[in-house]
Amino acid sequence: QNLKWGTYEAKYSIPYLGLGSQFLWKEKLYFLFNFGFSDWVKVKDKDTHLYPTSGTGHNMVSKGSTKGYAYLYNIQGGWRFDKNWLLSLGATFVNLATKGDLTQYHYYYGVLDSYTTPTPHKVISRYWLADLSLRYHF
């Protein structure tokens, strides 16, 4: 029916401290490793459920606020196989876990009707990011 049934938004704040190392061999090969840790992670998320065919104008909005920690790992390597050409490969892994509260708000025709008492809420996120690149420097 081409109707919107929901939206989800999340805002992450991840200030972190990290350590990194780099190994370079004859300006042909390099290897990087980075590690980061944060005990100051904050996540605010908002999940909106829309009911466009209900006829009641009802929308339910869940708002969460959580705090926790994150680990960040990154490795990358590269090979300069010609004066101007560089081939590189890398991977990043992030592991994030937070806890806090979630409150649900019920709106009818845009007017707040009711809301729940805050309930326990967790946000857990783990993801990999891989990259492969071929670069030409001129």
mmCIF file of N, CA and C in Angstrom:
data_model
loop_
_atom_site.group_PDB
_atom_site.id
_atom_site.type_symbol
_atom_site.label_atom_id
_atom_site.label_comp_id
_atom_site.label_asym_id
_atom_site.label_seq_id
_atom_site.Cartn_x
_atom_site.Cartn_y
_atom_site.Cartn_z
ATOM 1 N N GLN A 1 0.820 -1.203 0.000
ATOM 2 C CA GLN A 1 0.000 0.000 0.000
ATOM 3 C C GLN A 1 0.854 1.252 0.000
ATOM 4 N N ASN A 2 2.161 1.079 -0.007
ATOM 5 C CA ASN A 2 3.096 2.200 -0.034
ATOM 6 C C ASN A 2 2.923 3.125 1.173
ATOM 7 N N LEU A 3 2.701 2.533 2.360
ATOM 8 C CA LEU A 3 2.522 3.285 3.593
ATOM 9 C C LEU A 3 3.733 3.103 4.504
ATOM 10 N N LYS A 4 4.020 4.108 5.312
ATOM 11 C CA LYS A 4 5.127 4.017 6.267
ATOM 12 C C LYS A 4 4.594 3.415 7.565
ATOM 13 N N TRP A 5 5.243 2.327 8.034
ATOM 14 C CA TRP A 5 4.799 1.613 9.229
ATOM 15 C C TRP A 5 5.698 1.840 10.435
ATOM 16 N N GLY A 6 6.893 2.359 10.221
ATOM 17 C CA GLY A 6 7.770 2.584 11.359
ATOM 18 C C GLY A 6 9.073 3.244 10.971
ATOM 19 N N THR A 7 9.744 3.779 11.985
ATOM 20 C CA THR A 7 11.076 4.357 11.817
ATOM 21 C C THR A 7 11.918 3.980 13.031
ATOM 22 N N TYR A 8 13.232 3.968 12.839
ATOM 23 C CA TYR A 8 14.149 3.722 13.951
ATOM 24 C C TYR A 8 15.338 4.651 13.799
ATOM 25 N N GLU A 9 15.702 5.324 14.888
ATOM 26 C CA GLU A 9 16.846 6.223 14.909
ATOM 27 C C GLU A 9 17.707 5.872 16.115
ATOM 28 N N ALA A 10 19.013 5.941 15.953
ATOM 29 C CA ALA A 10 19.935 5.727 17.072
ATOM 30 C C ALA A 10 21.087 6.714 16.954
ATOM 31 N N LYS A 11 21.447 7.316 18.080
ATOM 32 C CA LYS A 11 22.583 8.234 18.134
ATOM 33 C C LYS A 11 23.596 7.654 19.113
ATOM 34 N N TYR A 12 24.806 7.417 18.608
ATOM 35 C CA TYR A 12 25.872 6.825 19.397
ATOM 36 C C TYR A 12 26.917 7.885 19.734
ATOM 37 N N SER A 13 27.405 7.878 20.954
ATOM 38 C CA SER A 13 28.535 8.703 21.373
ATOM 39 C C SER A 13 29.580 7.742 21.935
ATOM 40 N N ILE A 14 30.750 7.671 21.275
ATOM 41 C CA ILE A 14 31.772 6.695 21.665
ATOM 42 C C ILE A 14 33.141 7.382 21.771
ATOM 43 N N PRO A 15 33.358 8.205 22.796
ATOM 44 C CA PRO A 15 34.724 8.716 22.991
ATOM 45 C C PRO A 15 35.580 7.575 23.533
ATOM 46 N N TYR A 16 36.802 7.412 23.017
ATOM 47 C CA TYR A 16 37.597 6.270 23.455
ATOM 48 C C TYR A 16 39.076 6.624 23.526
ATOM 49 N N LEU A 17 39.793 5.815 24.283
ATOM 50 C CA LEU A 17 41.250 5.873 24.345
ATOM 51 C C LEU A 17 41.783 4.675 23.577
ATOM 52 N N GLY A 18 42.900 4.866 22.896
ATOM 53 C CA GLY A 18 43.398 3.766 22.094
ATOM 54 C C GLY A 18 44.911 3.692 22.041
ATOM 55 N N LEU A 19 45.365 2.562 21.569
ATOM 56 C CA LEU A 19 46.777 2.316 21.314
ATOM 57 C C LEU A 19 46.917 1.859 19.871
ATOM 58 N N GLY A 20 47.993 2.241 19.248
ATOM 59 C CA GLY A 20 48.218 1.827 17.872
ATOM 60 C C GLY A 20 49.675 1.513 17.626
ATOM 61 N N SER A 21 49.910 0.677 16.637
ATOM 62 C CA SER A 21 51.285 0.366 16.249
ATOM 63 C C SER A 21 51.351 0.286 14.732
ATOM 64 N N GLN A 22 52.536 0.565 14.217
ATOM 65 C CA GLN A 22 52.730 0.505 12.766
ATOM 66 C C GLN A 22 54.088 -0.119 12.486
ATOM 67 N N PHE A 23 54.105 -1.006 11.508
ATOM 68 C CA PHE A 23 55.341 -1.646 11.057
ATOM 69 C C PHE A 23 55.504 -1.325 9.579
ATOM 70 N N LEU A 24 56.671 -0.797 9.207
ATOM 71 C CA LEU A 24 56.951 -0.453 7.816
ATOM 72 C C LEU A 24 58.240 -1.169 7.407
ATOM 73 N N TRP A 25 58.196 -1.847 6.264
ATOM 74 C CA TRP A 25 59.361 -2.582 5.789
ATOM 75 C C TRP A 25 59.734 -2.089 4.399
ATOM 76 N N LYS A 26 60.902 -1.426 4.288
ATOM 77 C CA LYS A 26 61.474 -0.950 3.030
ATOM 78 C C LYS A 26 60.501 -0.129 2.193
ATOM 79 N N GLU A 27 59.603 0.562 2.831
ATOM 80 C CA GLU A 27 58.597 1.383 2.155
ATOM 81 C C GLU A 27 57.812 0.608 1.106
ATOM 82 N N LYS A 28 57.786 -0.696 1.246
ATOM 83 C CA LYS A 28 57.032 -1.564 0.332
ATOM 84 C C LYS A 28 55.823 -2.194 1.023
ATOM 85 N N LEU A 29 56.019 -2.611 2.270
ATOM 86 C CA LEU A 29 54.957 -3.264 3.035
ATOM 87 C C LEU A 29 54.721 -2.509 4.328
ATOM 88 N N TYR A 30 53.462 -2.441 4.750
ATOM 89 C CA TYR A 30 53.172 -1.867 6.057
ATOM 90 C C TYR A 30 52.065 -2.676 6.726
ATOM 91 N N PHE A 31 52.062 -2.613 8.041
ATOM 92 C CA PHE A 31 51.049 -3.284 8.846
ATOM 93 C C PHE A 31 50.674 -2.361 9.998
ATOM 94 N N LEU A 32 49.381 -2.169 10.215
ATOM 95 C CA LEU A 32 48.883 -1.323 11.296
ATOM 96 C C LEU A 32 47.973 -2.140 12.205
ATOM 97 N N PHE A 33 48.041 -1.852 13.497
ATOM 98 C CA PHE A 33 47.103 -2.431 14.454
ATOM 99 C C PHE A 33 46.689 -1.337 15.421
ATOM 100 N N ASN A 34 45.379 -1.209 15.633
ATOM 101 C CA ASN A 34 44.854 -0.233 16.578
ATOM 102 C C ASN A 34 43.851 -0.917 17.498
ATOM 103 N N PHE A 35 43.862 -0.510 18.759
ATOM 104 C CA PHE A 35 42.914 -1.011 19.743
ATOM 105 C C PHE A 35 42.352 0.182 20.495
ATOM 106 N N GLY A 36 41.046 0.199 20.717
ATOM 107 C CA GLY A 36 40.419 1.265 21.474
ATOM 108 C C GLY A 36 39.454 0.706 22.507
ATOM 109 N N PHE A 37 39.301 1.426 23.598
ATOM 110 C CA PHE A 37 38.349 1.046 24.641
ATOM 111 C C PHE A 37 37.641 2.295 25.139
ATOM 112 N N SER A 38 36.355 2.144 25.406
ATOM 113 C CA SER A 38 35.578 3.238 25.968
ATOM 114 C C SER A 38 34.653 2.707 27.049
ATOM 115 N N ASP A 39 34.659 3.378 28.167
ATOM 116 C CA ASP A 39 33.712 3.096 29.242
ATOM 117 C C ASP A 39 32.711 4.258 29.347
ATOM 118 N N TRP A 40 32.658 5.090 28.304
ATOM 119 C CA TRP A 40 31.827 6.296 28.300
ATOM 120 C C TRP A 40 30.825 6.299 27.153
ATOM 121 N N VAL A 41 30.427 5.146 26.681
ATOM 122 C CA VAL A 41 29.504 5.049 25.546
ATOM 123 C C VAL A 41 28.102 5.466 25.978
ATOM 124 N N LYS A 42 27.446 6.252 25.145
ATOM 125 C CA LYS A 42 26.047 6.636 25.358
ATOM 126 C C LYS A 42 25.279 6.368 24.066
ATOM 127 N N VAL A 43 24.104 5.768 24.206
ATOM 128 C CA VAL A 43 23.239 5.517 23.056
ATOM 129 C C VAL A 43 21.841 6.025 23.381
ATOM 130 N N LYS A 44 21.311 6.821 22.489
ATOM 131 C CA LYS A 44 19.911 7.250 22.569
ATOM 132 C C LYS A 44 19.223 6.708 21.324
ATOM 133 N N ASP A 45 18.139 5.967 21.529
ATOM 134 C CA ASP A 45 17.429 5.431 20.372
ATOM 135 C C ASP A 45 15.940 5.710 20.484
ATOM 136 N N LYS A 46 15.307 5.736 19.306
ATOM 137 C CA LYS A 46 13.883 6.063 19.207
ATOM 138 C C LYS A 46 13.260 5.157 18.155
ATOM 139 N N ASP A 47 12.288 4.373 18.578
ATOM 140 C CA ASP A 47 11.595 3.417 17.717
ATOM 141 C C ASP A 47 10.142 3.873 17.613
ATOM 142 N N THR A 48 9.711 4.229 16.417
ATOM 143 C CA THR A 48 8.360 4.733 16.212
ATOM 144 C C THR A 48 7.547 3.717 15.430
ATOM 145 N N HIS A 49 6.440 3.284 16.009
ATOM 146 C CA HIS A 49 5.511 2.367 15.347
ATOM 147 C C HIS A 49 4.320 3.176 14.869
ATOM 148 N N LEU A 50 4.091 3.149 13.587
ATOM 149 C CA LEU A 50 2.985 3.880 12.980
ATOM 150 C C LEU A 50 1.909 2.870 12.569
ATOM 151 N N TYR A 51 0.678 3.243 12.720
ATOM 152 C CA TYR A 51 -0.438 2.359 12.359
ATOM 153 C C TYR A 51 -1.336 3.108 11.364
ATOM 154 N N PRO A 52 -0.886 3.231 10.113
ATOM 155 C CA PRO A 52 -1.590 4.093 9.158
ATOM 156 C C PRO A 52 -2.979 3.605 8.749
ATOM 157 N N THR A 53 -3.298 2.347 8.970
ATOM 158 C CA THR A 53 -4.612 1.847 8.539
ATOM 159 C C THR A 53 -5.558 1.599 9.705
ATOM 160 N N SER A 54 -5.144 1.980 10.935
ATOM 161 C CA SER A 54 -5.982 1.681 12.107
ATOM 162 C C SER A 54 -7.196 2.602 12.218
ATOM 163 N N GLY A 55 -7.104 3.792 11.651
ATOM 164 C CA GLY A 55 -8.213 4.751 11.756
ATOM 165 C C GLY A 55 -8.268 5.456 13.097
ATOM 166 N N THR A 56 -7.302 5.190 13.980
ATOM 167 C CA THR A 56 -7.311 5.808 15.311
ATOM 168 C C THR A 56 -6.279 6.924 15.439
ATOM 169 N N GLY A 57 -5.417 7.080 14.441
ATOM 170 C CA GLY A 57 -4.351 8.077 14.533
ATOM 171 C C GLY A 57 -3.312 7.714 15.577
ATOM 172 N N HIS A 58 -3.232 6.434 15.925
ATOM 173 C CA HIS A 58 -2.334 5.975 16.990
ATOM 174 C C HIS A 58 -0.909 5.789 16.489
ATOM 175 N N ASN A 59 0.045 6.336 17.230
ATOM 176 C CA ASN A 59 1.469 6.108 17.027
ATOM 177 C C ASN A 59 2.075 5.762 18.376
ATOM 178 N N MET A 60 2.979 4.790 18.407
ATOM 179 C CA MET A 60 3.682 4.440 19.636
ATOM 180 C C MET A 60 5.163 4.748 19.427
ATOM 181 N N VAL A 61 5.715 5.541 20.334
ATOM 182 C CA VAL A 61 7.116 5.943 20.248
ATOM 183 C C VAL A 61 7.838 5.426 21.487
ATOM 184 N N SER A 62 8.887 4.633 21.271
ATOM 185 C CA SER A 62 9.713 4.118 22.367
ATOM 186 C C SER A 62 11.040 4.863 22.347
ATOM 187 N N LYS A 63 11.386 5.493 23.486
ATOM 188 C CA LYS A 63 12.635 6.247 23.582
ATOM 189 C C LYS A 63 13.515 5.622 24.648
ATOM 190 N N GLY A 64 14.754 5.306 24.255
ATOM 191 C CA GLY A 64 15.700 4.697 25.171
ATOM 192 C C GLY A 64 16.925 5.556 25.376
ATOM 193 N N SER A 65 17.507 5.442 26.561
ATOM 194 C CA SER A 65 18.745 6.134 26.890
ATOM 195 C C SER A 65 19.611 5.153 27.680
ATOM 196 N N THR A 66 20.802 4.833 27.150
ATOM 197 C CA THR A 66 21.654 3.824 27.763
ATOM 198 C C THR A 66 23.100 4.291 27.849
ATOM 199 N N LYS A 67 23.857 3.640 28.747
ATOM 200 C CA LYS A 67 25.296 3.899 28.906
ATOM 201 C C LYS A 67 26.007 2.559 29.019
ATOM 202 N N GLY A 68 27.273 2.535 28.575
ATOM 203 C CA GLY A 68 28.010 1.278 28.656
ATOM 204 C C GLY A 68 29.436 1.400 28.158
ATOM 205 N N TYR A 69 29.896 0.356 27.470
ATOM 206 C CA TYR A 69 31.294 0.280 27.054
ATOM 207 C C TYR A 69 31.394 -0.187 25.604
ATOM 208 N N ALA A 70 32.594 -0.021 25.042
ATOM 209 C CA ALA A 70 32.854 -0.501 23.679
ATOM 210 C C ALA A 70 34.330 -0.867 23.544
ATOM 211 N N TYR A 71 34.583 -1.890 22.722
ATOM 212 C CA TYR A 71 35.926 -2.267 22.300
ATOM 213 C C TYR A 71 36.005 -2.065 20.790
ATOM 214 N N LEU A 72 37.112 -1.512 20.311
ATOM 215 C CA LEU A 72 37.296 -1.269 18.891
ATOM 216 C C LEU A 72 38.647 -1.845 18.467
ATOM 217 N N TYR A 73 38.659 -2.653 17.419
ATOM 218 C CA TYR A 73 39.881 -3.258 16.897
ATOM 219 C C TYR A 73 39.998 -2.921 15.416
ATOM 220 N N ASN A 74 41.216 -2.640 14.975
ATOM 221 C CA ASN A 74 41.434 -2.360 13.564
ATOM 222 C C ASN A 74 42.798 -2.914 13.153
ATOM 223 N N ILE A 75 42.823 -3.645 12.045
ATOM 224 C CA ILE A 75 44.087 -4.089 11.462
ATOM 225 C C ILE A 75 44.072 -3.701 9.987
ATOM 226 N N GLN A 76 45.238 -3.383 9.485
ATOM 227 C CA GLN A 76 45.346 -3.018 8.077
ATOM 228 C C GLN A 76 46.745 -3.330 7.596
ATOM 229 N N GLY A 77 46.828 -3.765 6.364
ATOM 230 C CA GLY A 77 48.116 -4.028 5.753
ATOM 231 C C GLY A 77 48.133 -3.504 4.330
ATOM 232 N N GLY A 78 49.308 -3.206 3.835
ATOM 233 C CA GLY A 78 49.408 -2.693 2.479
ATOM 234 C C GLY A 78 50.707 -3.099 1.800
ATOM 235 N N TRP A 79 50.669 -3.091 0.492
ATOM 236 C CA TRP A 79 51.829 -3.456 -0.331
ATOM 237 C C TRP A 79 51.963 -2.447 -1.462
ATOM 238 N N ARG A 80 53.087 -1.746 -1.487
ATOM 239 C CA ARG A 80 53.394 -0.832 -2.591
ATOM 240 C C ARG A 80 54.133 -1.661 -3.629
ATOM 241 N N PHE A 81 53.410 -2.152 -4.638
ATOM 242 C CA PHE A 81 54.007 -3.057 -5.627
ATOM 243 C C PHE A 81 54.615 -2.313 -6.805
ATOM 244 N N ASP A 82 54.442 -1.000 -6.852
ATOM 245 C CA ASP A 82 55.040 -0.159 -7.880
ATOM 246 C C ASP A 82 55.225 1.217 -7.256
ATOM 247 N N LYS A 83 55.998 2.075 -7.901
ATOM 248 C CA LYS A 83 56.278 3.405 -7.359
ATOM 249 C C LYS A 83 54.996 4.155 -6.975
ATOM 250 N N ASN A 84 53.967 4.086 -7.802
ATOM 251 C CA ASN A 84 52.748 4.862 -7.573
ATOM 252 C C ASN A 84 51.543 4.038 -7.139
ATOM 253 N N TRP A 85 51.660 2.733 -7.087
ATOM 254 C CA TRP A 85 50.509 1.869 -6.798
ATOM 255 C C TRP A 85 50.608 1.253 -5.406
ATOM 256 N N LEU A 86 49.481 1.271 -4.678
ATOM 257 C CA LEU A 86 49.409 0.694 -3.341
ATOM 258 C C LEU A 86 48.140 -0.150 -3.229
ATOM 259 N N LEU A 87 48.298 -1.388 -2.796
ATOM 260 C CA LEU A 87 47.173 -2.293 -2.543
ATOM 261 C C LEU A 87 47.058 -2.459 -1.031
ATOM 262 N N SER A 88 45.869 -2.234 -0.481
ATOM 263 C CA SER A 88 45.717 -2.381 0.967
ATOM 264 C C SER A 88 44.461 -3.176 1.311
ATOM 265 N N LEU A 89 44.520 -3.815 2.462
ATOM 266 C CA LEU A 89 43.437 -4.649 2.961
ATOM 267 C C LEU A 89 43.320 -4.395 4.455
ATOM 268 N N GLY A 90 42.087 -4.259 4.956
ATOM 269 C CA GLY A 90 41.913 -3.986 6.376
ATOM 270 C C GLY A 90 40.590 -4.496 6.905
ATOM 271 N N ALA A 91 40.487 -4.522 8.227
ATOM 272 C CA ALA A 91 39.250 -4.935 8.885
ATOM 273 C C ALA A 91 39.123 -4.200 10.209
ATOM 274 N N THR A 92 37.883 -3.854 10.549
ATOM 275 C CA THR A 92 37.563 -3.204 11.814
ATOM 276 C C THR A 92 36.453 -3.988 12.484
ATOM 277 N N PHE A 93 36.574 -4.182 13.789
ATOM 278 C CA PHE A 93 35.529 -4.842 14.571
ATOM 279 C C PHE A 93 35.174 -3.942 15.740
ATOM 280 N N VAL A 94 33.879 -3.745 15.967
ATOM 281 C CA VAL A 94 33.391 -2.958 17.095
ATOM 282 C C VAL A 94 32.427 -3.813 17.900
ATOM 283 N N ASN A 95 32.621 -3.835 19.215
ATOM 284 C CA ASN A 95 31.748 -4.553 20.138
ATOM 285 C C ASN A 95 31.273 -3.545 21.175
ATOM 286 N N LEU A 96 29.952 -3.313 21.217
ATOM 287 C CA LEU A 96 29.386 -2.279 22.065
ATOM 288 C C LEU A 96 28.253 -2.873 22.888
ATOM 289 N N ALA A 97 28.184 -2.546 24.174
ATOM 290 C CA ALA A 97 27.093 -3.017 25.035
ATOM 291 C C ALA A 97 26.718 -1.916 26.017
ATOM 292 N N THR A 98 25.423 -1.585 26.066
ATOM 293 C CA THR A 98 24.938 -0.550 26.975
ATOM 294 C C THR A 98 23.657 -1.003 27.661
ATOM 295 N N LYS A 99 23.382 -0.398 28.813
ATOM 296 C CA LYS A 99 22.151 -0.652 29.555
ATOM 297 C C LYS A 99 21.574 0.671 30.017
ATOM 298 N N GLY A 100 20.238 0.708 30.144
ATOM 299 C CA GLY A 100 19.569 1.907 30.616
ATOM 300 C C GLY A 100 18.077 1.682 30.706
ATOM 301 N N ASP A 101 17.319 2.709 30.347
ATOM 302 C CA ASP A 101 15.866 2.664 30.451
ATOM 303 C C ASP A 101 15.195 2.995 29.128
ATOM 304 N N LEU A 102 13.963 2.498 28.987
ATOM 305 C CA LEU A 102 13.133 2.745 27.807
ATOM 306 C C LEU A 102 11.742 3.141 28.277
ATOM 307 N N THR A 103 11.177 4.174 27.664
ATOM 308 C CA THR A 103 9.810 4.613 27.963
ATOM 309 C C THR A 103 9.015 4.624 26.669
ATOM 310 N N GLN A 104 7.790 4.101 26.729
ATOM 311 C CA GLN A 104 6.909 4.103 25.557
ATOM 312 C C GLN A 104 5.865 5.212 25.710
ATOM 313 N N TYR A 105 5.671 5.958 24.625
ATOM 314 C CA TYR A 105 4.701 7.057 24.590
ATOM 315 C C TYR A 105 3.645 6.718 23.546
ATOM 316 N N HIS A 106 2.376 6.927 23.893
ATOM 317 C CA HIS A 106 1.275 6.660 22.976
ATOM 318 C C HIS A 106 0.618 7.986 22.583
ATOM 319 N N TYR A 107 0.562 8.200 21.271
ATOM 320 C CA TYR A 107 -0.018 9.421 20.714
ATOM 321 C C TYR A 107 -1.246 9.061 19.886
ATOM 322 N N TYR A 108 -2.264 9.887 19.967
ATOM 323 C CA TYR A 108 -3.444 9.766 19.111
ATOM 324 C C TYR A 108 -3.636 11.104 18.413
ATOM 325 N N TYR A 109 -3.550 11.061 17.092
ATOM 326 C CA TYR A 109 -3.645 12.264 16.259
ATOM 327 C C TYR A 109 -2.642 13.337 16.706
ATOM 328 N N GLY A 110 -1.424 12.878 17.069
ATOM 329 C CA GLY A 110 -0.338 13.785 17.421
ATOM 330 C C GLY A 110 -0.358 14.303 18.842
ATOM 331 N N VAL A 111 -1.329 13.897 19.661
ATOM 332 C CA VAL A 111 -1.433 14.366 21.041
ATOM 333 C C VAL A 111 -1.039 13.222 21.985
ATOM 334 N N LEU A 112 -0.128 13.521 22.937
ATOM 335 C CA LEU A 112 0.309 12.506 23.896
ATOM 336 C C LEU A 112 -0.872 12.074 24.748
ATOM 337 N N ASP A 113 -1.139 10.772 24.769
ATOM 338 C CA ASP A 113 -2.259 10.217 25.520
ATOM 339 C C ASP A 113 -1.790 9.532 26.809
ATOM 340 N N SER A 114 -0.701 8.753 26.718
ATOM 341 C CA SER A 114 -0.211 8.026 27.888
ATOM 342 C C SER A 114 1.239 7.616 27.665
ATOM 343 N N TYR A 115 1.886 7.211 28.764
ATOM 344 C CA TYR A 115 3.246 6.700 28.660
ATOM 345 C C TYR A 115 3.471 5.694 29.778
ATOM 346 N N THR A 116 4.459 4.842 29.586
ATOM 347 C CA THR A 116 4.761 3.790 30.553
ATOM 348 C C THR A 116 5.828 4.264 31.531
ATOM 349 N N THR A 117 5.953 3.546 32.620
ATOM 350 C CA THR A 117 7.087 3.788 33.514
ATOM 351 C C THR A 117 8.340 3.242 32.818
ATOM 352 N N PRO A 118 9.496 3.816 33.091
ATOM 353 C CA PRO A 118 10.712 3.329 32.439
ATOM 354 C C PRO A 118 10.957 1.846 32.741
ATOM 355 N N THR A 119 11.371 1.110 31.706
ATOM 356 C CA THR A 119 11.694 -0.309 31.836
ATOM 357 C C THR A 119 13.144 -0.528 31.426
ATOM 358 N N PRO A 120 13.761 -1.613 31.897
ATOM 359 C CA PRO A 120 15.157 -1.882 31.515
ATOM 360 C C PRO A 120 15.307 -2.032 30.001
ATOM 361 N N HIS A 121 16.408 -1.519 29.488
ATOM 362 C CA HIS A 121 16.646 -1.496 28.041
ATOM 363 C C HIS A 121 18.132 -1.734 27.788
ATOM 364 N N LYS A 122 18.454 -2.571 26.803
ATOM 365 C CA LYS A 122 19.842 -2.843 26.406
ATOM 366 C C LYS A 122 20.025 -2.526 24.938
ATOM 367 N N VAL A 123 21.190 -2.019 24.602
ATOM 368 C CA VAL A 123 21.599 -1.884 23.207
ATOM 369 C C VAL A 123 22.921 -2.624 23.070
ATOM 370 N N ILE A 124 22.937 -3.644 22.215
ATOM 371 C CA ILE A 124 24.145 -4.421 21.948
ATOM 372 C C ILE A 124 24.400 -4.369 20.446
ATOM 373 N N SER A 125 25.610 -4.022 20.088
ATOM 374 C CA SER A 125 25.946 -3.907 18.668
ATOM 375 C C SER A 125 27.329 -4.490 18.439
ATOM 376 N N ARG A 126 27.410 -5.385 17.476
ATOM 377 C CA ARG A 126 28.690 -5.955 17.065
ATOM 378 C C ARG A 126 28.732 -5.947 15.548
ATOM 379 N N TYR A 127 29.795 -5.396 14.999
ATOM 380 C CA TYR A 127 29.870 -5.407 13.540
ATOM 381 C C TYR A 127 31.309 -5.429 13.061
ATOM 382 N N TRP A 128 31.452 -5.954 11.846
ATOM 383 C CA TRP A 128 32.716 -5.998 11.120
ATOM 384 C C TRP A 128 32.623 -5.057 9.932
ATOM 385 N N LEU A 129 33.720 -4.434 9.625
ATOM 386 C CA LEU A 129 33.838 -3.623 8.419
ATOM 387 C C LEU A 129 35.139 -4.030 7.756
ATOM 388 N N ALA A 130 35.064 -4.472 6.518
ATOM 389 C CA ALA A 130 36.265 -4.881 5.784
ATOM 390 C C ALA A 130 36.460 -3.941 4.603
ATOM 391 N N ASP A 131 37.720 -3.684 4.270
ATOM 392 C CA ASP A 131 37.979 -2.833 3.108
ATOM 393 C C ASP A 131 39.164 -3.364 2.312
ATOM 394 N N LEU A 132 39.056 -3.198 1.031
ATOM 395 C CA LEU A 132 40.094 -3.540 0.087
ATOM 396 C C LEU A 132 40.215 -2.363 -0.856
ATOM 397 N N SER A 133 41.421 -1.866 -1.040
ATOM 398 C CA SER A 133 41.575 -0.699 -1.914
ATOM 399 C C SER A 133 42.832 -0.821 -2.769
ATOM 400 N N LEU A 134 42.737 -0.243 -3.930
ATOM 401 C CA LEU A 134 43.855 -0.109 -4.839
ATOM 402 C C LEU A 134 44.000 1.378 -5.111
ATOM 403 N N ARG A 135 45.170 1.927 -4.785
ATOM 404 C CA ARG A 135 45.380 3.377 -4.894
ATOM 405 C C ARG A 135 46.507 3.694 -5.865
ATOM 406 N N TYR A 136 46.321 4.778 -6.567
ATOM 407 C CA TYR A 136 47.367 5.288 -7.438
ATOM 408 C C TYR A 136 47.726 6.690 -6.962
ATOM 409 N N HIS A 137 48.988 6.913 -6.627
ATOM 410 C CA HIS A 137 49.472 8.210 -6.168
ATOM 411 C C HIS A 137 50.183 8.912 -7.305
ATOM 412 N N PHE A 138 49.772 10.146 -7.577
ATOM 413 C CA PHE A 138 50.440 10.916 -8.627
ATOM 414 C C PHE A 138 50.801 12.292 -8.162
#
